[in-house]
mmCIF file of C-alpha atoms in Angstrom:
data_model
loop_
_atom_site.group_PDB
_atom_site.id
_atom_site.type_symbol
_atom_site.label_atom_id
_atom_site.label_comp_id
_atom_site.label_asym_id
_atom_site.label_seq_id
_atom_site.Cartn_x
_atom_site.Cartn_y
_atom_site.Cartn_z
ATOM 1 C CA LEU A 1 0.000 0.000 0.000
ATOM 2 C CA THR A 2 1.233 3.445 -0.898
ATOM 3 C CA ALA A 3 -0.976 6.200 0.471
ATOM 4 C CA LYS A 4 -1.884 8.743 -2.166
ATOM 5 C CA SER A 5 -1.190 12.335 -1.210
ATOM 6 C CA ILE A 6 -4.155 14.568 -2.012
ATOM 7 C CA CYS A 7 -2.548 17.816 -0.931
ATOM 8 C CA THR A 8 -0.372 19.478 1.658
ATOM 9 C CA PHE A 9 -1.578 22.472 3.615
ATOM 10 C CA ASP A 10 0.476 25.555 4.339
ATOM 11 C CA GLU A 11 -0.334 28.912 5.896
ATOM 12 C CA SER A 12 -1.428 30.458 2.595
ATOM 13 C CA ASP A 13 -4.256 27.910 2.303
ATOM 14 C CA PHE A 14 -6.139 29.448 5.213
ATOM 15 C CA ALA A 15 -7.676 32.874 5.674
ATOM 16 C CA GLY A 16 -6.419 33.263 9.236
ATOM 17 C CA GLU A 17 -3.126 32.772 10.980
ATOM 18 C CA GLN A 18 -2.147 30.162 13.513
ATOM 19 C CA GLY A 19 -3.742 31.222 16.784
ATOM 20 C CA ASP A 20 -6.886 32.559 15.122
ATOM 21 C CA TRP A 21 -10.122 30.571 15.228
ATOM 22 C CA PRO A 22 -12.631 31.102 12.398
ATOM 23 C CA TYR A 23 -15.411 28.780 13.494
ATOM 24 C CA LEU A 24 -18.621 29.803 15.229
ATOM 25 C CA ALA A 25 -20.716 27.886 17.707
ATOM 26 C CA THR A 26 -23.168 27.183 14.891
ATOM 27 C CA ASP A 27 -20.424 25.424 12.904
ATOM 28 C CA LEU A 28 -19.751 23.096 15.823
ATOM 29 C CA ASN A 29 -23.389 22.618 16.785
ATOM 30 C CA ARG A 30 -24.954 19.177 16.639
ATOM 31 C CA LEU A 31 -28.471 17.909 16.166
ATOM 32 C CA ASP A 32 -28.126 16.124 19.501
ATOM 33 C CA ASN A 33 -26.271 18.239 22.051
ATOM 34 C CA SER A 34 -27.190 16.014 24.974
ATOM 35 C CA ASP A 35 -24.467 14.576 27.181
ATOM 36 C CA ASP A 36 -22.311 12.224 25.087
ATOM 37 C CA SER A 37 -21.805 9.942 28.069
ATOM 38 C CA VAL A 38 -25.473 8.954 27.747
ATOM 39 C CA PHE A 39 -25.188 8.241 24.004
ATOM 40 C CA TYR A 40 -22.077 6.086 24.512
ATOM 41 C CA ASP A 41 -23.189 4.490 27.792
ATOM 42 C CA ALA A 42 -24.005 1.117 26.221
ATOM 43 C CA PRO A 43 -20.927 -0.631 24.773
ATOM 44 C CA ARG A 44 -20.888 -1.142 21.013
ATOM 45 C CA PHE A 45 -18.636 -4.048 20.050
ATOM 46 C CA VAL A 46 -18.938 -3.290 16.344
ATOM 47 C CA THR A 47 -16.758 -1.745 13.664
ATOM 48 C CA HIS A 48 -17.828 1.496 12.032
ATOM 49 C CA ILE A 49 -16.027 0.997 8.702
ATOM 50 C CA ASP A 50 -15.909 -2.023 6.413
ATOM 51 C CA ASP A 51 -13.168 -4.652 6.261
ATOM 52 C CA GLY A 52 -11.433 -3.058 3.269
ATOM 53 C CA ALA A 53 -11.142 0.290 5.028
ATOM 54 C CA ILE A 54 -9.879 -1.378 8.213
ATOM 55 C CA SER A 55 -7.236 -3.299 6.263
ATOM 56 C CA SER A 56 -6.128 -0.134 4.483
ATOM 57 C CA LEU A 57 -5.849 1.733 7.790
ATOM 58 C CA THR A 58 -3.803 -0.989 9.474
ATOM 59 C CA LYS A 59 -1.412 -1.186 6.506
ATOM 60 C CA PHE A 60 -1.094 2.599 6.497
ATOM 61 C CA TYR A 61 -0.278 2.557 10.206
ATOM 62 C CA GLU A 62 2.420 -0.050 9.619
ATOM 63 C CA GLU A 63 4.068 2.079 6.955
ATOM 64 C CA GLU A 64 3.853 5.234 9.061
ATOM 65 C CA PHE A 65 5.088 3.593 12.239
ATOM 66 C CA THR A 66 8.079 1.892 10.630
ATOM 67 C CA SER A 67 9.040 5.133 8.851
ATOM 68 C CA LEU A 68 9.546 6.794 12.241
ATOM 69 C CA ASN A 69 12.561 4.493 12.811
ATOM 70 C CA LYS A 70 11.989 4.143 16.554
ATOM 71 C CA GLU A 71 13.033 1.137 18.607
ATOM 72 C CA SER A 72 9.658 1.314 20.323
ATOM 73 C CA LEU A 73 6.625 3.518 19.814
ATOM 74 C CA ASP A 74 4.434 5.160 22.408
ATOM 75 C CA VAL A 75 0.934 5.497 20.923
ATOM 76 C CA LEU A 76 -2.106 7.429 22.114
ATOM 77 C CA ASP A 77 -5.448 6.382 20.632
ATOM 78 C CA LEU A 78 -8.005 9.157 21.057
ATOM 79 C CA CYS A 79 -11.725 8.363 21.056
ATOM 80 C CA SER A 80 -10.627 4.767 21.491
ATOM 81 C CA SER A 81 -12.881 1.751 21.687
ATOM 82 C CA TRP A 82 -12.603 -2.035 21.809
ATOM 83 C CA ILE A 83 -10.260 -2.174 18.802
ATOM 84 C CA SER A 84 -7.546 0.229 17.644
ATOM 85 C CA HIS A 85 -6.628 -1.283 14.239
ATOM 86 C CA LEU A 86 -2.903 -1.116 15.058
ATOM 87 C CA PRO A 87 -0.575 -3.537 13.224
ATOM 88 C CA GLU A 88 0.162 -6.632 15.282
ATOM 89 C CA GLU A 89 3.503 -7.425 13.629
ATOM 90 C CA GLY A 90 6.512 -5.437 12.492
ATOM 91 C CA VAL A 91 6.189 -2.739 15.165
ATOM 92 C CA ASN A 92 7.535 -2.673 18.714
ATOM 93 C CA TYR A 93 5.246 -0.797 21.092
ATOM 94 C CA GLY A 94 5.989 0.855 24.391
ATOM 95 C CA ARG A 95 2.958 2.542 25.897
ATOM 96 C CA VAL A 96 -0.310 2.138 24.005
ATOM 97 C CA VAL A 97 -2.895 4.265 25.767
ATOM 98 C CA GLY A 98 -6.550 4.779 24.916
ATOM 99 C CA VAL A 99 -8.784 7.699 25.803
ATOM 100 C CA GLY A 100 -12.431 6.915 25.193
ATOM 101 C CA MET A 101 -15.996 7.088 26.393
ATOM 102 C CA ASN A 102 -16.911 3.549 27.377
ATOM 103 C CA GLU A 103 -15.006 1.650 30.044
ATOM 104 C CA LYS A 104 -16.174 -1.789 28.915
ATOM 105 C CA GLU A 105 -15.056 -1.156 25.343
ATOM 106 C CA LEU A 106 -11.666 0.144 26.469
ATOM 107 C CA ALA A 107 -11.143 -2.773 28.842
ATOM 108 C CA ALA A 108 -11.807 -5.191 25.981
ATOM 109 C CA ASN A 109 -9.154 -3.576 23.750
ATOM 110 C CA LYS A 110 -6.223 -6.008 23.877
ATOM 111 C CA GLN A 111 -3.899 -3.562 22.123
ATOM 112 C CA LEU A 112 -4.041 -1.058 24.966
ATOM 113 C CA ASN A 113 -1.859 -1.364 28.054
ATOM 114 C CA ASP A 114 -3.557 1.594 29.748
ATOM 115 C CA PHE A 115 -6.708 3.629 29.240
ATOM 116 C CA PHE A 116 -8.643 6.599 30.573
ATOM 117 C CA VAL A 117 -12.391 7.160 30.399
ATOM 118 C CA GLN A 118 -12.770 10.794 29.390
ATOM 119 C CA ASN A 119 -15.350 12.775 27.454
ATOM 120 C CA LEU A 120 -13.184 15.085 25.353
ATOM 121 C CA ASN A 121 -16.216 17.160 24.407
ATOM 122 C CA ASP A 122 -16.719 17.887 28.089
ATOM 123 C CA ASN A 123 -13.073 18.069 29.145
ATOM 124 C CA PRO A 124 -10.589 18.365 26.262
ATOM 125 C CA ILE A 125 -7.555 18.891 28.525
ATOM 126 C CA MET A 126 -5.497 15.721 28.958
ATOM 127 C CA SER A 127 -3.564 16.696 32.063
ATOM 128 C CA GLN A 128 -2.772 13.046 32.780
ATOM 129 C CA PHE A 129 -0.137 13.190 30.021
ATOM 130 C CA GLU A 130 3.117 15.105 30.226
ATOM 131 C CA ASP A 131 4.477 17.250 27.413
ATOM 132 C CA ASN A 132 6.305 15.370 24.627
ATOM 133 C CA SER A 133 5.200 11.933 25.824
ATOM 134 C CA PHE A 134 3.941 10.131 22.680
ATOM 135 C CA ASP A 135 5.350 9.351 19.233
ATOM 136 C CA VAL A 136 1.971 8.810 17.553
ATOM 137 C CA ILE A 137 -1.561 10.026 18.194
ATOM 138 C CA CYS A 138 -4.362 8.236 16.345
ATOM 139 C CA ASN A 139 -8.037 9.014 16.000
ATOM 140 C CA VAL A 140 -10.249 6.712 13.950
ATOM 141 C CA VAL A 141 -13.555 7.943 12.481
ATOM 142 C CA SER A 142 -14.290 10.261 15.401
ATOM 143 C CA VAL A 143 -12.867 13.669 14.519
ATOM 144 C CA ASP A 144 -16.297 14.641 13.168
ATOM 145 C CA TYR A 145 -17.808 14.387 16.651
ATOM 146 C CA LEU A 146 -15.391 16.780 18.385
ATOM 147 C CA ASN A 147 -17.032 20.034 19.425
ATOM 148 C CA LYS A 148 -13.896 21.445 21.064
ATOM 149 C CA PRO A 149 -11.369 20.714 18.300
ATOM 150 C CA LEU A 150 -9.167 23.741 19.011
ATOM 151 C CA GLU A 151 -8.377 22.648 22.547
ATOM 152 C CA ILE A 152 -7.990 19.004 21.571
ATOM 153 C CA PHE A 153 -5.580 19.733 18.714
ATOM 154 C CA GLN A 154 -3.589 22.039 20.984
ATOM 155 C CA GLU A 155 -3.349 19.202 23.489
ATOM 156 C CA MET A 156 -2.295 16.771 20.775
ATOM 157 C CA HIS A 157 0.554 19.094 19.793
ATOM 158 C CA ARG A 158 1.629 19.455 23.418
ATOM 159 C CA ILE A 159 1.610 15.717 24.063
ATOM 160 C CA LEU A 160 3.457 14.673 20.883
ATOM 161 C CA ARG A 161 7.225 14.426 20.870
ATOM 162 C CA PRO A 162 9.122 16.479 18.271
ATOM 163 C CA GLY A 163 9.035 14.502 15.024
ATOM 164 C CA GLY A 164 5.924 12.674 16.169
ATOM 165 C CA VAL A 165 2.819 12.323 14.023
ATOM 166 C CA SER A 166 -0.892 12.784 14.525
ATOM 167 C CA LEU A 167 -3.110 10.665 12.258
ATOM 168 C CA MET A 168 -6.764 11.694 12.032
ATOM 169 C CA SER A 169 -8.610 9.134 9.888
ATOM 170 C CA PHE A 170 -12.182 9.179 8.689
ATOM 171 C CA SER A 171 -14.540 7.724 6.102
ATOM 172 C CA ASN A 172 -17.963 8.895 4.958
ATOM 173 C CA ARG A 173 -20.016 7.283 7.706
ATOM 174 C CA CYS A 174 -21.077 8.860 10.988
ATOM 175 C CA PHE A 175 -23.776 9.142 13.601
ATOM 176 C CA PRO A 176 -25.397 12.214 12.024
ATOM 177 C CA THR A 177 -27.047 13.408 15.216
ATOM 178 C CA LYS A 178 -23.641 13.625 16.923
ATOM 179 C CA ALA A 179 -21.520 14.982 14.047
ATOM 180 C CA ILE A 180 -20.920 18.733 13.979
ATOM 181 C CA ALA A 181 -22.971 20.838 11.572
ATOM 182 C CA MET A 182 -20.204 21.881 9.191
ATOM 183 C CA TRP A 183 -19.101 18.251 8.808
ATOM 184 C CA LEU A 184 -22.544 17.193 7.637
ATOM 185 C CA GLN A 185 -22.598 20.069 5.147
ATOM 186 C CA ALA A 186 -19.189 19.242 3.605
ATOM 187 C CA ASP A 187 -18.024 16.753 0.975
ATOM 188 C CA ASP A 188 -14.850 14.672 1.314
ATOM 189 C CA ILE A 189 -12.542 17.496 0.198
ATOM 190 C CA GLY A 190 -14.316 19.909 2.512
ATOM 191 C CA ARG A 191 -13.848 17.527 5.423
ATOM 192 C CA LEU A 192 -10.141 17.124 4.692
ATOM 193 C CA THR A 193 -9.888 20.906 4.720
ATOM 194 C CA ILE A 194 -11.763 21.165 8.011
ATOM 195 C CA VAL A 195 -9.345 18.783 9.721
ATOM 196 C CA GLY A 196 -6.363 20.482 8.077
ATOM 197 C CA SER A 197 -7.610 23.794 9.444
ATOM 198 C CA TYR A 198 -7.843 22.362 12.958
ATOM 199 C CA TYR A 199 -4.134 21.604 12.813
ATOM 200 C CA HIS A 200 -3.293 24.998 11.310
ATOM 201 C CA TYR A 201 -5.182 27.145 13.786
ATOM 202 C CA ALA A 202 -4.313 25.097 16.872
ATOM 203 C CA ALA A 203 -0.512 25.017 16.763
ATOM 204 C CA LYS A 204 2.620 25.219 14.643
ATOM 205 C CA TRP A 205 3.101 21.904 12.851
ATOM 206 C CA SER A 206 6.084 21.145 10.641
ATOM 207 C CA SER A 207 3.745 19.672 7.997
ATOM 208 C CA ILE A 208 0.055 18.977 7.399
ATOM 209 C CA GLU A 209 -0.966 16.543 4.651
ATOM 210 C CA ALA A 210 -4.233 15.056 3.393
ATOM 211 C CA LEU A 211 -4.048 11.444 2.201
ATOM 212 C CA ASP A 212 -6.270 8.891 0.497
ATOM 213 C CA ILE A 213 -5.232 5.592 2.076
ATOM 214 C CA LYS A 214 -7.873 3.262 0.588
ATOM 215 C CA GLU A 215 -6.139 0.276 -0.983
ATOM 216 C CA MET A 216 -7.646 -0.299 -4.437
ATOM 217 C CA GLN A 217 -7.267 -3.806 -5.814
ATOM 218 C CA PRO A 218 -6.683 -4.441 -9.533
ATOM 219 C CA THR A 219 -9.397 -6.291 -11.419
ATOM 220 C CA PRO A 220 -8.136 -9.752 -12.434
ATOM 221 C CA GLU A 221 -7.580 -10.342 -16.119
ATOM 222 C CA ARG A 222 -10.563 -11.953 -17.797
ATOM 223 C CA PRO A 223 -9.902 -15.335 -19.418
ATOM 224 C CA SER A 224 -10.338 -15.438 -23.147
ATOM 225 C CA ALA A 225 -13.549 -16.778 -24.637
ATOM 226 C CA GLY A 226 -11.615 -19.756 -25.958
ATOM 227 C CA ASP A 227 -10.214 -20.611 -22.528
ATOM 228 C CA ILE A 228 -13.683 -20.365 -20.999
ATOM 229 C CA MET A 229 -15.101 -22.662 -23.687
ATOM 230 C CA LYS A 230 -12.415 -25.213 -22.892
ATOM 231 C CA ASN A 231 -12.822 -24.845 -19.134
ATOM 232 C CA PRO A 232 -16.069 -23.138 -18.019
ATOM 233 C CA ALA A 233 -14.832 -23.160 -14.393
ATOM 234 C CA LEU A 234 -12.337 -20.436 -15.370
ATOM 235 C CA GLY A 235 -15.190 -18.083 -16.161
ATOM 236 C CA MET A 236 -16.903 -18.722 -12.836
ATOM 237 C CA ALA A 237 -13.625 -18.266 -10.924
ATOM 238 C CA TRP A 238 -12.986 -14.968 -12.720
ATOM 239 C CA MET A 239 -16.484 -13.665 -11.981
ATOM 240 C CA THR A 240 -16.097 -14.535 -8.291
ATOM 241 C CA ALA A 241 -12.712 -12.824 -8.046
ATOM 242 C CA ALA A 242 -13.820 -9.774 -10.031
ATOM 243 C CA SER A 243 -16.909 -9.408 -7.859
ATOM 244 C CA ALA A 244 -14.807 -9.486 -4.680
ATOM 245 C CA VAL A 245 -12.473 -6.828 -6.071
ATOM 246 C CA ALA A 246 -15.384 -4.629 -7.104
ATOM 247 C CA LYS A 247 -16.934 -4.944 -3.639
ATOM 248 C CA ASN A 248 -13.684 -3.842 -1.997
ATOM 249 C CA ASN A 249 -13.094 -0.953 -4.375
ATOM 250 C CA GLN A 250 -16.663 0.306 -4.025
ATOM 251 C CA GLY A 251 -16.588 0.073 -0.223
ATOM 252 C CA ASP A 252 -15.901 2.714 2.379
ATOM 253 C CA PRO A 253 -13.346 5.356 1.408
ATOM 254 C CA MET A 254 -10.575 6.056 3.907
ATOM 255 C CA PHE A 255 -8.804 9.370 4.413
ATOM 256 C CA VAL A 256 -6.159 10.631 6.814
ATOM 257 C CA VAL A 257 -5.034 14.116 7.668
ATOM 258 C CA LYS A 258 -1.523 13.824 9.044
ATOM 259 C CA GLY A 259 0.210 16.411 11.157
ATOM 260 C CA MET A 260 3.903 16.168 11.988
ATOM 261 C CA LYS A 261 5.232 18.096 14.951
#
């Protein structure tokens, strides 16, 4: 898998400067502004993206993690749940910490060696973590629910070590009643720009990049008519394989906005 760069963001791409904040309360409003702890009270042991998107994300993580050239990686998974989609092989982990909403989900996550139950929309300050304490911060399909993104992205920058990376991934699915208004009104490019702007306005990052990480599989070559006449099973095998490829390629998209400190 080679992630495809969509664009990089620099200061000239945004109307304001780092330290400004262009968004209004209406932009961050949600259809359901009730306490998130109620919405997430019951554990959901499900995945919110399809298998192809999960596979693409895990392979992307492996490439990103190995490129950091660290003997061991300390990882913080924000808005964590019962699964973090981290690669199981090829990476040596130190601390793998989750911050999430549901204690039962976090306790079931075998990739975490520590976790904290915290509603970031209620309290975005992660005082339990010292400055420069993680190499990687991940957030999987949850950035659209954050109603205090400025404070959270400032905290992410504080917590990351120099040279560390923040990886905000998302698809095109969400709980619409809990997603912020401007997210629901945007297309994929607009959403990449929203997340890029969070980085820009929150802190000084060395780079901000939008990526398409969905792994697209090539359609298998169709047997010739003559080969199918000689062996009809070849035609059936090709149709089965081509259908599986089409299902993967038409499945959930997967994007990442990456910030490097």
